[in-house]
Backbone as numpy.savetxt, mean C-alpha at the origin, in Angstrom:
# Nx Ny Nz CAx CAy CAz Cx Cy Cz
-9.99 -7.54 14.68 -9.12 -7.56 15.86 -7.69 -7.82 15.41
-6.75 -7.00 15.83 -5.38 -7.13 15.37 -4.62 -8.14 16.21
-3.47 -8.56 15.67 -2.64 -9.55 16.32 -2.13 -9.04 17.67
-2.20 -9.88 18.69 -1.67 -9.52 20.00 -0.22 -9.99 20.10
0.69 -9.14 20.61 2.06 -9.54 20.81 2.46 -9.19 22.24
3.40 -9.94 22.78 3.79 -9.77 24.17 4.53 -8.46 24.37
4.65 -8.05 25.64 5.36 -6.80 25.96 6.82 -6.88 25.53
7.41 -8.05 25.70 8.81 -8.24 25.30 8.95 -8.11 23.79
8.05 -8.79 23.08 8.08 -8.70 21.62 7.80 -7.28 21.16
6.91 -6.58 21.89 6.60 -5.20 21.53 7.84 -4.33 21.64
8.62 -4.52 22.71 9.84 -3.74 22.89 10.84 -4.04 21.77
10.98 -5.34 21.44 11.88 -5.71 20.36 11.41 -5.12 19.03
10.10 -5.14 18.83 9.54 -4.59 17.60 9.84 -3.11 17.49
9.64 -2.37 18.58 9.88 -0.93 18.54 11.33 -0.62 18.20
12.27 -1.40 18.77 13.67 -1.19 18.45 13.95 -1.52 16.99
13.37 -2.63 16.52 13.58 -3.03 15.14 12.98 -2.03 14.17
11.79 -1.52 14.51 11.14 -0.54 13.66 11.96 0.74 13.57
12.50 1.16 14.70 13.32 2.38 14.71 14.54 2.20 13.82
15.19 1.04 13.96 16.38 0.78 13.15 16.01 0.70 11.68
14.92 0.00 11.39 14.50 -0.16 10.00 14.16 1.17 9.38
13.45 2.00 10.11 13.05 3.30 9.57 14.27 4.18 9.31
15.23 4.18 10.23 16.42 5.00 10.05 17.23 4.53 8.87
17.31 3.21 8.67 18.12 2.68 7.59 17.42 2.75 6.25
16.09 2.88 6.26 15.35 2.69 5.02 14.86 3.97 4.37
15.16 5.13 4.94 14.72 6.37 4.31 15.39 6.50 2.95
14.58 6.49 1.88 15.12 6.45 0.53 15.54 7.82 0.04
15.16 8.86 0.71 15.51 10.21 0.26 15.96 11.03 1.46
17.19 11.57 1.38 17.69 12.38 2.47 16.95 13.69 2.62
16.12 14.04 1.64 15.40 15.31 1.70 14.12 15.22 2.53
13.68 14.02 2.87 12.53 13.87 3.75 13.00 13.87 5.20
12.14 14.36 6.08 12.54 14.50 7.49 11.43 13.98 8.40
11.86 13.34 9.48 10.90 12.98 10.51 10.46 14.24 11.24
9.20 14.27 11.67 8.62 15.44 12.34 8.75 16.69 11.47
8.59 16.52 10.18 8.79 17.62 9.23 7.88 18.81 9.55
6.66 18.53 10.00 5.69 19.61 10.21 5.69 20.18 11.63
6.63 19.77 12.43 6.65 20.28 13.82 6.70 21.80 13.87
7.52 22.47 13.04 7.55 23.94 13.13 6.33 24.62 12.52
5.71 24.03 11.51 4.67 24.71 10.75 3.25 24.22 11.05
3.14 22.98 11.49 1.82 22.41 11.80 2.02 21.25 12.77
2.29 21.54 14.03 2.66 20.48 14.98 1.59 19.42 15.21
0.36 19.72 14.89 -0.72 18.74 15.08 -1.09 18.01 13.78
-0.27 18.16 12.75 -0.60 17.57 11.45 -0.74 16.06 11.51
0.27 15.39 12.06 0.23 13.93 12.08 -0.85 13.41 13.03
-1.09 14.13 14.08 -2.18 13.75 15.00 -3.52 13.86 14.28
-3.69 14.91 13.49 -4.94 15.08 12.75 -5.14 13.96 11.74
-4.05 13.58 11.05 -4.13 12.47 10.10 -4.49 11.18 10.83
-3.82 10.93 11.94 -4.06 9.69 12.69 -5.50 9.61 13.18
-6.00 10.69 13.76 -7.37 10.66 14.29 -8.40 10.47 13.17
-8.18 11.16 12.05 -9.12 11.04 10.93 -9.05 9.64 10.31
-7.85 9.09 10.22 -7.69 7.75 9.66 -8.37 6.71 10.54
-8.18 6.83 11.83 -8.83 5.90 12.76 -10.34 5.96 12.63
-10.87 7.17 12.47 -12.31 7.34 12.33 -12.82 6.73 11.02
-12.08 6.93 9.96 -12.46 6.38 8.65 -12.51 4.85 8.72
-11.48 4.24 9.30 -11.42 2.77 9.33 -12.44 2.21 10.32
-12.72 2.94 11.39 -13.76 2.50 12.32 -15.11 2.44 11.62
-15.35 3.38 10.70 -16.61 3.40 9.96 -16.66 2.38 8.85
-15.50 2.03 8.29 -15.42 1.05 7.21 -14.08 0.34 7.29
-14.02 -0.84 7.91 -12.74 -1.53 8.13 -11.98 -1.88 6.86
-12.64 -1.88 5.70 -11.93 -2.20 4.46 -11.04 -1.04 4.00
-11.21 0.13 4.61 -10.46 1.29 4.16 -8.98 1.24 4.52
-8.61 0.47 5.54 -7.20 0.37 5.89 -6.39 -0.16 4.72
-6.84 -1.27 4.15 -6.15 -1.85 3.00 -6.23 -0.94 1.79
-7.36 -0.29 1.59 -7.54 0.59 0.43 -6.54 1.74 0.46
-6.31 2.30 1.63 -5.37 3.43 1.76 -3.94 2.98 1.52
-3.57 1.82 2.08 -2.22 1.29 1.86 -1.99 1.03 0.38
-3.01 0.49 -0.29 -2.87 0.21 -1.72 -2.73 1.50 -2.52
-3.48 2.54 -2.17 -3.33 3.83 -2.85 -1.91 4.36 -2.71
-1.35 4.22 -1.52 0.01 4.69 -1.27 1.00 3.94 -2.17
0.85 2.63 -2.27 1.71 1.82 -3.13 1.61 2.28 -4.58
0.38 2.43 -5.07 0.19 2.84 -6.46 0.73 4.24 -6.69
0.55 5.12 -5.73 1.06 6.48 -5.89 2.57 6.48 -6.03
3.25 5.75 -5.17 4.71 5.78 -5.16 5.31 5.10 -6.38
4.68 4.07 -6.89 5.24 3.35 -8.03 5.01 4.08 -9.35
4.01 4.93 -9.43 3.75 5.70 -10.65 4.14 7.16 -10.41
5.20 7.62 -11.03 5.69 9.01 -10.93 6.28 9.35 -9.57
6.40 8.39 -8.67 6.90 8.69 -7.34 5.79 9.12 -6.40
6.11 9.29 -5.13 5.10 9.59 -4.10 4.73 11.07 -4.15
3.89 11.42 -5.13 3.56 12.84 -5.35 2.07 13.09 -5.38
1.27 12.12 -4.92 -0.19 12.23 -4.90 -0.81 12.34 -6.29
-0.06 11.92 -7.32 -0.62 11.95 -8.68 -1.78 10.96 -8.82
-1.79 9.91 -8.02 -2.88 8.93 -8.08 -4.22 9.55 -7.66
-4.17 10.66 -6.93 -5.38 11.27 -6.38 -6.04 12.28 -7.31
-5.34 12.70 -8.36 -5.85 13.76 -9.23 -7.02 13.27 -10.08
-8.05 14.10 -10.15 -9.21 13.81 -10.98 -8.93 14.25 -12.43
-9.83 13.84 -13.32 -9.74 14.23 -14.72 -9.90 15.75 -14.85
-9.08 16.37 -15.70 -9.13 17.82 -15.91 -8.57 18.12 -17.29
-8.60 19.38 -17.67 -8.06 19.77 -18.97 -6.58 19.45 -19.08
-5.84 19.70 -18.02 -4.39 19.44 -18.05 -4.06 17.97 -17.80
-4.99 17.24 -17.22 -4.79 15.81 -16.97 -6.02 15.04 -17.46
-6.17 14.93 -18.79 -7.38 14.33 -19.34 -7.51 12.84 -19.07
-6.40 12.15 -18.84 -6.43 10.72 -18.55 -5.57 10.42 -17.33
-6.05 10.79 -16.16 -5.25 10.61 -14.94 -5.10 9.14 -14.55
-4.17 8.89 -13.66 -3.86 7.54 -13.23 -5.07 6.79 -12.69
-5.96 7.48 -12.00 -7.07 6.80 -11.34 -8.04 6.15 -12.33
-7.93 6.49 -13.63 -8.78 5.86 -14.63 -8.25 4.48 -15.04
-7.01 4.17 -14.67 -6.37 2.94 -15.14 -6.86 1.70 -14.40
-7.00 1.81 -13.08 -7.35 0.65 -12.25 -8.40 1.10 -11.24
-9.44 0.30 -11.02 -10.48 0.69 -10.05 -10.00 0.54 -8.60
-9.47 1.61 -8.06 -9.02 1.62 -6.67 -10.08 2.28 -5.78
-9.99 1.99 -4.49 -10.90 2.56 -3.51 -10.11 3.44 -2.55
-10.81 4.27 -1.79 -10.16 5.05 -0.75 -9.97 6.51 -1.06
-10.37 6.94 -2.27 -10.18 8.35 -2.62 -10.98 9.27 -1.70
-12.22 8.91 -1.44 -13.03 9.75 -0.55 -12.46 9.76 0.86
-11.91 8.62 1.28 -11.30 8.55 2.62 -10.12 9.51 2.72
-9.27 9.52 1.70 -8.11 10.43 1.72 -8.57 11.88 1.70
-9.61 12.18 0.92 -10.14 13.55 0.90 -10.66 13.96 2.28
-11.29 13.02 2.98 -11.78 13.30 4.33 -10.62 13.58 5.29
-9.57 12.79 5.17 -8.40 12.96 6.04 -7.71 14.29 5.73
-7.58 14.61 4.46 -6.97 15.88 4.06 -7.79 17.06 4.61
-9.11 16.96 4.55 -9.96 18.04 5.06 -9.75 18.23 6.56
-9.53 17.13 7.28 -9.27 17.24 8.73 -7.97 17.98 8.99
-6.97 17.75 8.16 -5.69 18.45 8.31 -5.83 19.91 7.91
-6.56 20.18 6.85 -6.77 21.56 6.41 -7.48 22.38 7.48
-8.35 21.72 8.25 -9.06 22.43 9.32 -8.10 22.89 10.41
-6.98 22.20 10.53 -5.99 22.54 11.56 -4.95 23.51 11.01
-4.45 23.20 9.80 -3.38 24.00 9.19 -3.64 24.13 7.70
-4.43 25.07 7.28 -4.73 25.18 5.85 -3.50 25.50 5.00
-3.38 24.75 3.89 -2.34 25.04 2.92 -0.93 24.68 3.33
-0.76 23.82 4.32 0.57 23.50 4.83 1.01 22.08 4.50
0.11 21.12 4.64 0.46 19.70 4.52 0.04 19.18 3.15
0.98 18.59 2.43 0.71 18.10 1.09 -0.18 16.86 1.12
-0.86 16.64 0.02 -1.66 15.42 -0.13 -0.76 14.19 -0.16
0.44 14.34 -0.73 1.39 13.23 -0.76 1.75 12.80 0.66
1.97 13.76 1.55 2.27 13.41 2.94 1.04 12.90 3.68
-0.11 13.48 3.39 -1.35 12.98 4.01 -1.53 11.50 3.68
-1.30 11.14 2.41 -1.46 9.74 2.01 -0.40 8.86 2.67
0.83 9.33 2.74 1.90 8.55 3.38 1.60 8.34 4.87
1.21 9.39 5.56 0.89 9.27 6.98 -0.34 8.39 7.20
-1.34 8.53 6.32 -2.56 7.72 6.47 -2.26 6.25 6.22
-1.35 5.94 5.29 -0.96 4.54 5.06 -0.25 3.97 6.29
0.62 4.78 6.87 1.27 4.35 8.11 0.25 4.10 9.21
-0.71 5.01 9.36 -1.70 4.89 10.42 -2.70 3.77 10.14
-2.92 3.46 8.88 -3.75 2.31 8.52 -3.08 1.02 8.97
-1.75 1.00 8.87 -0.99 -0.15 9.37 -1.18 -0.30 10.87
-1.16 0.81 11.58 -1.36 0.78 13.04 -2.75 0.27 13.39
-3.77 0.81 12.73 -5.15 0.44 13.06 -5.45 -1.00 12.65
-5.03 -1.38 11.45 -5.40 -2.68 10.91 -4.39 -3.77 11.21
-3.17 -3.38 11.58 -2.13 -4.36 11.84 -1.62 -4.41 13.26
-1.88 -3.34 14.02 -1.48 -3.35 15.42 -0.04 -2.95 15.69
0.65 -2.37 14.70 2.01 -1.90 14.96 2.22 -0.54 14.32
3.05 0.27 14.94 3.24 1.66 14.53 4.70 1.92 14.20
4.93 2.91 13.36 6.28 3.30 13.01 6.26 4.75 12.54
7.42 5.37 12.51 7.54 6.76 12.08 7.63 6.82 10.56
7.05 7.85 9.98 7.11 8.08 8.54 7.61 9.51 8.32
8.70 9.69 7.59 9.18 11.06 7.35 8.24 11.83 6.44
8.31 13.15 6.49 7.48 14.01 5.66 8.32 14.97 4.85
7.64 15.83 4.11 8.31 16.80 3.27 8.04 16.62 1.79
7.17 15.67 1.45 6.80 15.48 0.05 5.94 16.65 -0.44
6.07 16.95 -1.71 5.22 17.96 -2.34 4.32 17.27 -3.36
3.26 17.93 -3.75 2.29 17.36 -4.67 2.64 17.65 -6.12
2.50 16.62 -6.96 2.76 16.78 -8.37 1.63 17.49 -9.08
1.92 17.94 -10.30 0.94 18.68 -11.11 0.36 17.83 -12.23
0.95 16.66 -12.47 0.55 15.84 -13.61 0.16 14.44 -13.16
-0.72 13.82 -13.95 -1.14 12.44 -13.72 -1.55 11.83 -15.05
-0.98 10.68 -15.39 -1.26 10.05 -16.68 -1.38 8.55 -16.47
-2.48 7.98 -16.93 -2.73 6.55 -16.69 -1.67 5.66 -17.32
-0.97 6.15 -18.35 0.09 5.33 -18.97 1.20 5.04 -17.99
1.37 5.89 -16.99 2.41 5.65 -15.97 2.06 4.45 -15.10
0.78 4.17 -14.94 0.35 3.01 -14.17 0.77 1.73 -14.90
0.44 1.65 -16.19 0.72 0.43 -16.94 2.21 0.18 -17.07
2.99 1.23 -17.06 4.43 1.05 -17.21 5.18 0.86 -15.91
4.50 1.06 -14.78 5.21 1.08 -13.50 4.71 0.09 -12.46
3.41 -0.18 -12.44 2.85 -1.03 -11.39 3.08 -2.50 -11.70
3.64 -3.27 -10.78 3.81 -4.70 -11.01 2.47 -5.38 -11.24
2.40 -6.25 -12.23 1.14 -6.89 -12.59 0.89 -8.18 -11.84
-0.37 -8.59 -11.71 -0.72 -9.79 -10.95 -0.29 -11.10 -11.61
0.13 -11.04 -12.88 0.58 -12.27 -13.55 2.10 -12.35 -13.65
2.80 -11.40 -13.04 4.27 -11.39 -13.12 4.88 -12.58 -12.38
6.02 -13.02 -12.88 6.83 -14.05 -12.23 7.86 -13.37 -11.32
8.48 -14.17 -10.48 9.29 -13.60 -9.40 10.43 -12.72 -9.92
11.11 -13.13 -10.98 12.22 -12.32 -11.46 11.73 -11.01 -12.06
10.56 -11.02 -12.67 9.97 -9.78 -13.17 9.62 -8.85 -12.01
9.10 -9.41 -10.95 8.76 -8.61 -9.77 10.00 -7.99 -9.15
11.04 -8.80 -9.02 12.29 -8.29 -8.45 12.82 -7.15 -9.30
12.74 -7.29 -10.63 13.19 -6.23 -11.51 12.35 -4.97 -11.39
11.03 -5.16 -11.26 10.13 -4.02 -11.13 10.42 -3.24 -9.86
10.66 -3.94 -8.76 10.97 -3.28 -7.50 12.37 -2.66 -7.54
13.31 -3.34 -8.16 14.67 -2.80 -8.26 14.68 -1.49 -9.02
13.80 -1.37 -10.02 13.73 -0.13 -10.81 13.30 1.05 -9.94
12.67 0.77 -8.81 12.24 1.83 -7.88 13.17 1.93 -6.67
14.28 1.21 -6.72 15.23 1.28 -5.61 14.89 0.37 -4.45
14.01 -0.60 -4.68 13.59 -1.52 -3.62 14.19 -2.90 -3.86
14.45 -3.61 -2.77 15.11 -4.91 -2.84 14.10 -6.05 -2.89
14.61 -7.26 -3.09 13.76 -8.45 -3.03 13.16 -8.61 -1.64
13.91 -8.25 -0.61 13.38 -8.29 0.76 12.19 -7.34 0.90
12.31 -6.15 0.29 11.20 -5.19 0.32 9.99 -5.74 -0.41
10.23 -6.36 -1.56 9.15 -6.97 -2.34 8.37 -7.97 -1.50
9.08 -8.88 -0.86 8.41 -9.93 -0.08 7.72 -9.33 1.14
8.38 -8.38 1.80 7.77 -7.76 2.99 6.50 -7.01 2.63
6.54 -6.19 1.58 5.38 -5.40 1.19 4.25 -6.26 0.65
4.58 -7.42 0.08 3.55 -8.32 -0.42 2.65 -8.80 0.71
3.12 -8.71 1.95 2.29 -9.05 3.10 1.03 -8.22 3.20
0.97 -7.09 2.48 -0.24 -6.27 2.45 -1.39 -7.01 1.77
-1.09 -8.11 1.08 -2.16 -8.92 0.49 -2.81 -9.83 1.52
-2.46 -9.63 2.78 -3.17 -10.34 3.86 -4.50 -9.68 4.17
-4.70 -8.46 3.64 -5.98 -7.80 3.88 -6.42 -7.08 2.61
-7.67 -6.63 2.62 -8.18 -5.91 1.48 -8.87 -6.80 0.46
-9.17 -6.20 -0.67 -9.95 -6.86 -1.71 -9.29 -6.71 -3.07
-9.66 -7.58 -3.97 -9.29 -7.45 -5.38 -10.55 -7.65 -6.21
-10.40 -7.64 -7.53 -11.54 -7.81 -8.41 -11.40 -9.09 -9.22
-12.52 -9.64 -9.60 -12.51 -10.90 -10.35 -11.66 -10.82 -11.61
-11.59 -9.66 -12.23 -10.81 -9.53 -13.46 -9.34 -9.87 -13.25
-8.84 -9.71 -12.02 -7.44 -10.03 -11.72 -7.27 -11.48 -11.28
-8.38 -12.15 -10.99 -8.34 -13.52 -10.48 -8.64 -14.55 -11.56
-9.53 -14.22 -12.49 -9.99 -15.21 -13.48 -8.88 -15.81 -14.34
-7.76 -15.10 -14.61 -6.71 -15.77 -15.39 -6.16 -17.03 -14.71
-6.33 -17.14 -13.40 -5.88 -18.35 -12.70 -6.97 -19.42 -12.65
-8.16 -19.09 -13.12 -9.29 -20.03 -13.04 -9.66 -20.65 -14.38
-9.49 -19.90 -15.47 -9.98 -20.33 -16.78 -8.88 -20.21 -17.83
-8.85 -21.16 -18.80 -9.81 -22.24 -19.03 -9.71 -23.40 -18.05
-8.57 -23.48 -17.33 -8.43 -24.51 -16.28 -7.74 -23.86 -15.09
-8.05 -24.36 -13.92 -7.48 -23.78 -12.70 -5.97 -23.96 -12.64
-5.29 -22.93 -12.21 -3.85 -22.98 -11.97 -3.58 -24.10 -10.96
-2.72 -25.06 -11.30 -2.48 -26.18 -10.38 -1.85 -25.77 -9.05
-1.25 -24.57 -8.98 -0.68 -24.11 -7.71 -1.73 -23.47 -6.80
-2.94 -23.27 -7.32 -4.02 -22.65 -6.55 -4.73 -23.72 -5.72
-4.88 -23.46 -4.44 -5.57 -24.38 -3.54 -6.93 -24.76 -4.12
-7.24 -26.06 -4.14 -8.46 -26.54 -4.78 -9.73 -25.99 -4.16
-9.77 -25.91 -2.84 -10.95 -25.38 -2.18 -11.15 -23.91 -2.50
-10.05 -23.17 -2.49 -10.14 -21.75 -2.84 -10.54 -21.59 -4.30
-9.99 -22.41 -5.17 -10.33 -22.32 -6.58 -11.83 -22.53 -6.80
-12.40 -23.52 -6.11 -13.83 -23.79 -6.24 -14.66 -22.60 -5.76
-14.23 -21.99 -4.66 -14.95 -20.83 -4.13 -14.85 -19.64 -5.09
-13.68 -19.47 -5.70 -13.49 -18.35 -6.62 -14.28 -18.55 -7.91
-14.42 -19.79 -8.35 -15.25 -20.06 -9.53 -16.69 -19.64 -9.27
-17.15 -19.86 -8.04 -18.51 -19.44 -7.69 -18.61 -17.92 -7.64
-17.59 -17.28 -7.08 -17.62 -15.82 -6.95 -17.35 -15.11 -8.27
-16.53 -15.74 -9.11 -16.08 -15.13 -10.36 -16.33 -16.08 -11.53
-17.60 -16.29 -11.90 -17.90 -17.23 -12.99 -17.33 -16.75 -14.31
-17.04 -17.72 -15.18 -16.52 -17.39 -16.51 -17.50 -16.45 -17.23
-17.00 -15.36 -17.73 -17.84 -14.41 -18.43 -18.61 -13.47 -17.51
-18.41 -13.60 -16.20 -19.11 -12.75 -15.24 -18.48 -11.38 -15.16
-19.07 -10.49 -14.35 -18.53 -9.13 -14.22 -17.16 -9.12 -13.55
-16.20 -8.54 -14.23 -14.86 -8.48 -13.67 -14.74 -7.55 -12.49
-15.75 -6.71 -12.27 -15.70 -5.73 -11.19 -16.11 -6.30 -9.84
-16.58 -7.56 -9.80 -16.97 -8.17 -8.53 -15.77 -8.24 -7.59
-15.96 -7.83 -6.35 -14.87 -7.81 -5.37 -14.80 -9.13 -4.60
-13.58 -9.59 -4.37 -13.33 -10.76 -3.53 -12.22 -10.41 -2.55
-12.23 -11.04 -1.38 -11.22 -10.76 -0.36 -9.87 -11.36 -0.74
-8.80 -10.62 -0.51 -7.46 -11.16 -0.73 -7.16 -12.34 0.18
-7.68 -12.30 1.39 -7.41 -13.32 2.39 -8.70 -14.09 2.66
-8.73 -15.35 2.24 -9.92 -16.18 2.42 -9.82 -17.07 3.65
-8.75 -16.90 4.44 -8.49 -17.80 5.56 -8.82 -17.16 6.90
-8.37 -15.93 7.12 -8.62 -15.23 8.38 -9.29 -13.89 8.07
-9.41 -13.03 9.07 -10.10 -11.75 8.92 -9.50 -10.95 7.77
-10.26 -10.66 6.72 -9.71 -9.97 5.56 -9.43 -8.49 5.78
-9.73 -7.98 6.97 -9.47 -6.58 7.27 -8.30 -6.39 8.23
-7.56 -7.48 8.50 -6.42 -7.42 9.40 -5.12 -7.61 8.62
-4.21 -6.67 8.75 -2.88 -6.78 8.17 -2.02 -7.65 9.08
-1.48 -8.73 8.54 -0.69 -9.64 9.38 0.23 -10.49 8.50
0.99 -11.36 9.14 1.85 -12.27 8.39 1.10 -13.52 7.93
-0.24 -13.52 8.05 -1.03 -14.65 7.57 -0.80 -14.90 6.08
-0.53 -13.85 5.34 -0.27 -13.98 3.90 0.77 -15.04 3.61
1.84 -15.07 4.40 2.94 -15.99 4.15 2.53 -17.43 4.46
1.66 -17.60 5.42 1.11 -18.92 5.71 0.18 -19.36 4.58
-0.57 -18.41 4.03 -1.45 -18.72 2.91 -0.67 -19.14 1.67
0.51 -18.56 1.49 1.36 -18.95 0.37 1.73 -20.42 0.44
1.98 -20.90 1.65 2.39 -22.29 1.84 1.28 -23.27 1.45
0.02 -22.81 1.52 -1.11 -23.69 1.22 -1.79 -23.33 -0.12
-1.17 -22.43 -0.86 -1.73 -22.05 -2.16 -2.99 -21.24 -2.08
-3.21 -20.56 -0.94 -4.45 -19.81 -0.74 -4.22 -18.31 -0.92
-3.66 -17.96 -2.08 -3.43 -16.56 -2.43 -4.05 -16.30 -3.81
-4.29 -15.04 -4.10 -5.09 -14.69 -5.27 -4.32 -14.66 -6.58
-3.10 -14.19 -6.56 -2.42 -13.84 -7.80 -1.24 -14.75 -8.10
-0.93 -14.89 -9.38 0.31 -15.55 -9.79 1.50 -14.84 -9.16
1.43 -13.50 -9.09 2.52 -12.71 -8.52 2.69 -12.96 -7.03
1.69 -13.52 -6.37 1.84 -13.96 -4.99 2.54 -15.32 -4.94
1.93 -16.29 -5.60 2.42 -17.67 -5.49 3.84 -17.82 -6.01
4.22 -16.98 -6.97 5.56 -17.08 -7.55 6.67 -16.79 -6.54
6.32 -16.15 -5.43 7.34 -15.87 -4.41 7.90 -17.14 -3.79
7.17 -18.25 -3.96 7.66 -19.54 -3.42 8.48 -20.31 -4.46
8.61 -19.77 -5.68 9.27 -20.51 -6.76 10.78 -20.27 -6.82
11.25 -19.26 -6.11 12.68 -18.97 -6.05 13.18 -19.31 -4.66
14.33 -19.96 -4.58 14.86 -20.37 -3.28 15.04 -19.17 -2.35
15.52 -18.06 -2.91 15.80 -16.88 -2.08 14.51 -16.28 -1.52
13.52 -16.04 -2.37 12.28 -15.44 -1.88 11.46 -16.44 -1.06
11.55 -17.73 -1.39 10.85 -18.74 -0.60 11.36 -18.76 0.83
12.66 -18.56 1.00 13.24 -18.50 2.35 12.70 -17.29 3.10
12.56 -16.15 2.40 12.00 -14.96 3.04 10.55 -15.20 3.43
9.80 -15.86 2.57 8.40 -16.18 2.88 8.32 -17.03 4.14
9.14 -18.05 4.21 9.12 -18.93 5.38 9.49 -18.18 6.65
10.48 -17.30 6.55 10.91 -16.55 7.74 9.82 -15.58 8.19
9.15 -14.93 7.26 8.07 -14.01 7.64 6.88 -14.75 8.22
6.63 -15.96 7.74 5.54 -16.78 8.28 5.82 -17.18 9.72
7.09 -17.45 10.01 7.46 -17.95 11.34 7.73 -16.84 12.34
8.01 -15.62 11.85 8.44 -14.53 12.75 7.62 -13.27 12.49
6.45 -13.18 13.10 5.59 -12.01 12.83 6.21 -10.68 13.21
6.96 -10.64 14.31 7.56 -9.37 14.73 8.63 -8.92 13.74
9.45 -9.89 13.28 10.47 -9.56 12.28 9.81 -9.07 11.00
8.70 -9.71 10.61 8.00 -9.23 9.41 7.49 -7.81 9.60
6.93 -7.49 10.77 6.44 -6.14 11.02 7.55 -5.11 10.81
8.74 -5.42 11.33 9.86 -4.49 11.18 10.25 -4.35 9.72
10.26 -5.45 8.99 10.61 -5.40 7.57 9.56 -4.61 6.79
8.30 -4.85 7.11 7.21 -4.14 6.42 7.32 -2.64 6.68
7.56 -2.27 7.94 7.68 -0.86 8.29 8.84 -0.21 7.55
9.99 -0.89 7.55 11.15 -0.34 6.86 10.91 -0.19 5.37
10.24 -1.18 4.77 9.96 -1.12 3.34 8.95 -0.02 3.01
7.97 0.21 3.89 7.01 1.30 3.68 7.71 2.65 3.68
8.62 2.84 4.62 9.37 4.10 4.69 10.23 4.27 3.45
10.89 3.19 3.06 11.76 3.23 1.89 10.95 3.53 0.63
9.81 2.86 0.50 8.93 3.11 -0.65 8.45 4.55 -0.64
8.21 5.11 0.53 7.72 6.47 0.65 8.70 7.53 0.21
9.93 7.13 -0.10 10.93 8.07 -0.59 11.17 8.00 -2.08
10.36 7.20 -2.79 10.58 7.04 -4.23 10.27 8.33 -4.99
11.26 8.86 -5.68 11.10 9.97 -6.63 10.23 11.10 -6.07
10.48 11.48 -4.83 9.63 12.50 -4.21 9.97 13.90 -4.73
8.97 14.77 -4.71 9.16 16.20 -4.95 9.33 16.88 -3.60
10.29 17.78 -3.49 10.55 18.45 -2.22 10.88 19.92 -2.47
11.07 20.66 -1.38 11.47 22.06 -1.49 10.42 22.90 -2.17
10.76 23.46 -3.32 9.82 24.29 -4.07 9.24 23.55 -5.27
9.54 22.27 -5.40 8.98 21.50 -6.51 7.49 21.27 -6.29
6.73 21.17 -7.38 5.31 20.90 -7.24 4.59 21.97 -6.45
3.64 21.53 -5.63 2.85 22.47 -4.84 2.27 21.75 -3.62
1.58 22.51 -2.77 0.78 21.94 -1.68 -0.67 22.12 -2.09
-1.31 21.04 -2.53 -2.69 21.16 -3.01 -3.65 21.51 -1.88
-4.64 22.31 -2.21 -5.72 22.60 -1.27 -6.71 21.44 -1.20
-6.93 20.82 -2.35 -7.80 19.65 -2.46 -7.05 18.58 -3.23
-7.12 17.35 -2.75 -6.25 16.31 -3.32 -6.63 15.92 -4.73
-7.87 16.16 -5.13 -8.30 15.76 -6.46 -8.01 16.75 -7.56
-7.44 17.92 -7.22 -7.20 18.94 -8.24 -5.97 19.76 -7.90
-5.26 20.18 -8.94 -4.16 21.12 -8.71 -4.74 22.47 -8.30
-3.93 23.30 -7.72 -4.43 24.60 -7.24 -4.86 25.52 -8.36
-4.34 25.30 -9.57 -4.77 26.11 -10.70 -6.16 25.72 -11.17
-6.59 24.48 -10.81 -7.90 24.01 -11.17 -8.04 23.56 -12.60
-6.96 23.64 -13.38 -7.05 23.28 -14.80 -6.65 21.83 -15.03
């Protein structure tokens, strides 16, 4: 169940989201309602398919948002994260980190292809689905521009060189986001996505062994030791949010930071800098303001190093280039 907000707050949110989206478009080559002339029902098809996917499996909302983040940070928002292993891409990005949601995106893409074959890129399908996952799992909506094209290459080395790591400290995180044209405000706002979804024990155990990180809440640490025993399988999944519904996107993340109930060093470190700590406190106290910041940062992130015009291609299937090689 998503957060309920008053009609007044809803109106304020809509105005803030509109302003944030207009100010945050990172690429002038992307356009709102991009598919209106060529496939007017494209975004509706994405929204309906996304809603159906999440209704069938509520964990998919977070999985889709995470795929979008990984896609944009590695090679830009070009759907390279979705490419399967092939002769031309023997070590694609998806081999680097065990992510979920690939089948969901393929299902959503198929729904769009049924309406307008060969028109809507996988990069845009993923961007729209991430936006709609926010609506379904978080209870707030915003516009996302389109016009991205699909890349032809995918290499797992781009993941290791581009994705912020769970053990990073705040200044490293700020630098990682700045390299993609994103601000510290964007970093803190987007980190709110850790209010829902899952991670794996392999990313958590560095805070547990050989001794528990003193900034980690003791009760949570004890529970994680049970879920992620020393020497146990790193692939075991644990919820990012151990306090409230782990399938709801909300500002609960910032409240969890105050009590040390977050999974990663890269989460807790946001409270170690006066500037980011102030942002954390403000997002914890002002859910509507956080929603607007999150929406603006998602739009801004969606413009990172995009392919447009005649660059790349429009894939028929998200897991393979049209050449099939």
